[in-house]
Amino acid sequence: MSEYKGNEPSEIAYTAVANVTGGRNGHAVSHEPDLELDLDTPVAMGGKGNGTNPEQLFAIGWGACFQGALGLAGKELRIAGSKLAKSKVRTHVSIGPEGESFGIKAKIEVFVPDVDEETVAKLVDRTQELCPYSKATAGNVPTEVVVVDADPFE
């Protein structure tokens, strides 16, 4: 068995547990609250694309975590909550061949309307330091964080 050491939380507030069968072409179940998903390899990787894939789940989790940390960083930098409420995060998680298997890389686009670019850049830098997903991937996953001046959802 392997055990990896790193900076651990001082206490555990919550633990998500998921049961997965069948790998990329399988099924996943998590509880409290219940979440059940069929999994399928993306069409671009030879799958049928009839289910969710791990990269989508990672992008959703990281994006949600980053958005939450953005709020915390905004409070520290005294950015109005009404401005942060309009912020948007788009997270890309890409997968491709790396050596004998596969590797991932990420891109995070951050849009904060009505806040100057220099302040948003400071906000994003601090968010990277606070976000648990960003901390977990630092030095392991090539990540580009980009401040965008137009809504990435449009």
mmCIF file of C-alpha atoms in Angstrom:
data_model
loop_
_atom_site.group_PDB
_atom_site.id
_atom_site.type_symbol
_atom_site.label_atom_id
_atom_site.label_comp_id
_atom_site.label_asym_id
_atom_site.label_seq_id
_atom_site.Cartn_x
_atom_site.Cartn_y
_atom_site.Cartn_z
ATOM 1 C CA MET A 1 0.000 0.000 0.000
ATOM 2 C CA SER A 2 1.137 3.525 -0.697
ATOM 3 C CA GLU A 3 0.695 6.523 1.519
ATOM 4 C CA TYR A 4 1.430 10.013 0.309
ATOM 5 C CA LYS A 5 2.355 12.753 2.710
ATOM 6 C CA GLY A 6 1.330 16.348 2.295
ATOM 7 C CA ASN A 7 -0.211 19.193 4.221
ATOM 8 C CA GLU A 8 -3.224 17.755 5.991
ATOM 9 C CA PRO A 9 -6.271 19.605 7.281
ATOM 10 C CA SER A 10 -6.190 20.258 11.022
ATOM 11 C CA GLU A 11 -9.576 18.536 11.211
ATOM 12 C CA ILE A 12 -11.918 16.874 8.736
ATOM 13 C CA ALA A 13 -15.194 18.733 8.135
ATOM 14 C CA TYR A 14 -16.596 16.381 5.491
ATOM 15 C CA THR A 15 -15.595 13.282 3.541
ATOM 16 C CA ALA A 16 -17.160 12.381 0.206
ATOM 17 C CA VAL A 17 -17.221 8.676 -0.586
ATOM 18 C CA ALA A 18 -17.917 7.288 -4.048
ATOM 19 C CA ASN A 19 -18.287 3.703 -5.209
ATOM 20 C CA VAL A 20 -17.197 3.151 -8.811
ATOM 21 C CA THR A 21 -17.499 -0.005 -10.890
ATOM 22 C CA GLY A 22 -16.426 -0.460 -14.491
ATOM 23 C CA GLY A 23 -13.932 2.415 -14.673
ATOM 24 C CA ARG A 24 -14.486 4.957 -17.451
ATOM 25 C CA ASN A 25 -17.335 2.869 -18.877
ATOM 26 C CA GLY A 26 -19.012 2.071 -15.607
ATOM 27 C CA HIS A 27 -21.208 3.448 -12.903
ATOM 28 C CA ALA A 28 -20.637 5.711 -9.890
ATOM 29 C CA VAL A 29 -22.649 6.213 -6.720
ATOM 30 C CA SER A 30 -22.085 8.666 -3.901
ATOM 31 C CA HIS A 31 -24.254 9.287 -0.838
ATOM 32 C CA GLU A 32 -25.318 12.083 1.472
ATOM 33 C CA PRO A 33 -26.662 13.499 -0.739
ATOM 34 C CA ASP A 34 -27.271 10.723 -3.239
ATOM 35 C CA LEU A 35 -25.640 11.083 -6.622
ATOM 36 C CA GLU A 36 -25.670 8.330 -9.219
ATOM 37 C CA LEU A 37 -24.023 8.566 -12.642
ATOM 38 C CA ASP A 38 -23.358 6.366 -15.623
ATOM 39 C CA LEU A 39 -19.785 6.825 -16.769
ATOM 40 C CA ASP A 40 -18.557 6.701 -20.351
ATOM 41 C CA THR A 41 -15.385 7.544 -22.199
ATOM 42 C CA PRO A 42 -15.686 10.743 -24.296
ATOM 43 C CA VAL A 43 -16.339 10.296 -28.016
ATOM 44 C CA ALA A 44 -12.998 12.042 -28.711
ATOM 45 C CA MET A 45 -11.267 9.161 -26.912
ATOM 46 C CA GLY A 46 -13.201 6.383 -28.674
ATOM 47 C CA GLY A 47 -16.154 6.131 -26.305
ATOM 48 C CA LYS A 48 -19.850 6.473 -26.964
ATOM 49 C CA GLY A 49 -20.170 9.630 -24.865
ATOM 50 C CA ASN A 50 -23.355 8.360 -23.219
ATOM 51 C CA GLY A 51 -22.299 9.211 -19.689
ATOM 52 C CA THR A 52 -20.259 11.545 -17.572
ATOM 53 C CA ASN A 53 -16.480 11.246 -17.646
ATOM 54 C CA PRO A 54 -13.925 11.857 -14.891
ATOM 55 C CA GLU A 55 -12.595 15.023 -16.538
ATOM 56 C CA GLN A 56 -16.073 16.590 -16.450
ATOM 57 C CA LEU A 57 -16.435 15.745 -12.783
ATOM 58 C CA PHE A 58 -12.986 17.132 -11.993
ATOM 59 C CA ALA A 59 -13.726 20.340 -13.936
ATOM 60 C CA ILE A 60 -17.021 20.800 -12.074
ATOM 61 C CA GLY A 61 -15.447 20.146 -8.675
ATOM 62 C CA TRP A 62 -12.454 22.387 -9.276
ATOM 63 C CA GLY A 63 -14.618 25.153 -10.737
ATOM 64 C CA ALA A 64 -17.000 25.103 -7.773
ATOM 65 C CA CYS A 65 -14.119 25.051 -5.297
ATOM 66 C CA PHE A 66 -12.318 27.867 -7.123
ATOM 67 C CA GLN A 67 -15.490 29.988 -7.190
ATOM 68 C CA GLY A 68 -15.900 29.501 -3.436
ATOM 69 C CA ALA A 69 -12.269 30.397 -2.757
ATOM 70 C CA LEU A 70 -12.713 33.454 -4.992
ATOM 71 C CA GLY A 71 -15.314 34.702 -2.525
ATOM 72 C CA LEU A 72 -12.963 34.172 0.406
ATOM 73 C CA ALA A 73 -10.110 35.939 -1.390
ATOM 74 C CA GLY A 74 -12.485 38.765 -2.326
ATOM 75 C CA LYS A 75 -13.347 39.350 1.325
ATOM 76 C CA GLU A 76 -9.646 39.558 2.175
ATOM 77 C CA LEU A 77 -9.082 42.063 -0.634
ATOM 78 C CA ARG A 78 -12.225 44.010 0.297
ATOM 79 C CA ILE A 79 -13.978 43.509 -3.025
ATOM 80 C CA ALA A 80 -17.712 44.125 -2.754
ATOM 81 C CA GLY A 81 -19.764 40.949 -2.437
ATOM 82 C CA SER A 82 -22.203 42.317 -5.020
ATOM 83 C CA LYS A 83 -19.368 42.385 -7.577
ATOM 84 C CA LEU A 84 -18.152 38.897 -6.669
ATOM 85 C CA ALA A 85 -21.712 37.581 -6.986
ATOM 86 C CA LYS A 86 -21.489 38.391 -10.706
ATOM 87 C CA SER A 87 -18.195 36.546 -11.162
ATOM 88 C CA LYS A 88 -17.972 33.432 -13.301
ATOM 89 C CA VAL A 89 -15.449 30.619 -13.549
ATOM 90 C CA ARG A 90 -14.997 28.273 -16.499
ATOM 91 C CA THR A 91 -12.716 25.299 -15.881
ATOM 92 C CA HIS A 92 -11.196 23.184 -18.646
ATOM 93 C CA VAL A 93 -9.648 19.817 -17.790
ATOM 94 C CA SER A 94 -7.883 18.161 -20.711
ATOM 95 C CA ILE A 95 -6.505 14.636 -20.959
ATOM 96 C CA GLY A 96 -4.009 13.158 -23.375
ATOM 97 C CA PRO A 97 -1.175 10.664 -23.716
ATOM 98 C CA GLU A 98 1.723 11.047 -21.301
ATOM 99 C CA GLY A 99 4.405 8.383 -21.305
ATOM 100 C CA GLU A 100 2.865 4.951 -20.705
ATOM 101 C CA SER A 101 -0.561 6.290 -19.751
ATOM 102 C CA PHE A 102 -2.354 9.627 -19.701
ATOM 103 C CA GLY A 103 -1.896 13.024 -18.094
ATOM 104 C CA ILE A 104 -4.113 16.020 -17.538
ATOM 105 C CA LYS A 105 -3.741 19.769 -17.787
ATOM 106 C CA ALA A 106 -6.114 22.550 -16.839
ATOM 107 C CA LYS A 107 -7.164 26.050 -17.762
ATOM 108 C CA ILE A 108 -9.312 28.233 -15.525
ATOM 109 C CA GLU A 109 -10.981 31.340 -16.931
ATOM 110 C CA VAL A 110 -12.115 33.937 -14.406
ATOM 111 C CA PHE A 111 -14.538 36.763 -15.181
ATOM 112 C CA VAL A 112 -15.254 39.456 -12.589
ATOM 113 C CA PRO A 113 -17.254 42.317 -14.096
ATOM 114 C CA ASP A 114 -16.885 45.863 -12.792
ATOM 115 C CA VAL A 115 -13.499 45.182 -11.146
ATOM 116 C CA ASP A 116 -10.267 46.435 -12.710
ATOM 117 C CA GLU A 117 -7.892 43.899 -14.256
ATOM 118 C CA GLU A 118 -5.066 44.485 -11.748
ATOM 119 C CA THR A 119 -7.379 43.823 -8.798
ATOM 120 C CA VAL A 120 -8.804 40.711 -10.468
ATOM 121 C CA ALA A 121 -5.257 39.440 -11.068
ATOM 122 C CA LYS A 122 -4.496 39.828 -7.326
ATOM 123 C CA LEU A 123 -7.819 38.159 -6.529
ATOM 124 C CA VAL A 124 -6.999 35.192 -8.776
ATOM 125 C CA ASP A 125 -3.485 34.807 -7.350
ATOM 126 C CA ARG A 126 -4.881 34.710 -3.815
ATOM 127 C CA THR A 127 -7.650 32.331 -4.884
ATOM 128 C CA GLN A 128 -5.023 29.913 -6.224
ATOM 129 C CA GLU A 129 -3.414 29.933 -2.763
ATOM 130 C CA LEU A 130 -6.735 29.266 -0.988
ATOM 131 C CA CYS A 131 -8.520 26.767 -3.264
ATOM 132 C CA PRO A 132 -7.995 23.167 -2.050
ATOM 133 C CA TYR A 133 -8.125 21.807 -5.623
ATOM 134 C CA SER A 134 -5.522 24.342 -6.780
ATOM 135 C CA LYS A 135 -3.300 23.487 -3.827
ATOM 136 C CA ALA A 136 -3.689 19.757 -4.489
ATOM 137 C CA THR A 137 -2.723 20.070 -8.139
ATOM 138 C CA ALA A 138 0.063 22.656 -7.751
ATOM 139 C CA GLY A 139 3.278 21.316 -9.205
ATOM 140 C CA ASN A 140 1.483 18.226 -10.530
ATOM 141 C CA VAL A 141 -0.988 19.479 -13.126
ATOM 142 C CA PRO A 142 0.028 22.143 -15.661
ATOM 143 C CA THR A 143 -2.525 24.876 -14.999
ATOM 144 C CA GLU A 144 -3.164 28.177 -16.757
ATOM 145 C CA VAL A 145 -5.361 30.700 -14.953
ATOM 146 C CA VAL A 146 -6.639 33.484 -17.187
ATOM 147 C CA VAL A 147 -8.514 36.649 -16.312
ATOM 148 C CA VAL A 148 -11.025 37.278 -19.094
ATOM 149 C CA ASP A 149 -12.746 40.573 -19.807
ATOM 150 C CA ALA A 150 -15.861 39.046 -21.359
ATOM 151 C CA ASP A 151 -18.359 36.573 -19.962
ATOM 152 C CA PRO A 152 -16.978 33.092 -20.826
ATOM 153 C CA PHE A 153 -20.485 31.613 -20.771
ATOM 154 C CA GLU A 154 -21.770 33.662 -23.689
#
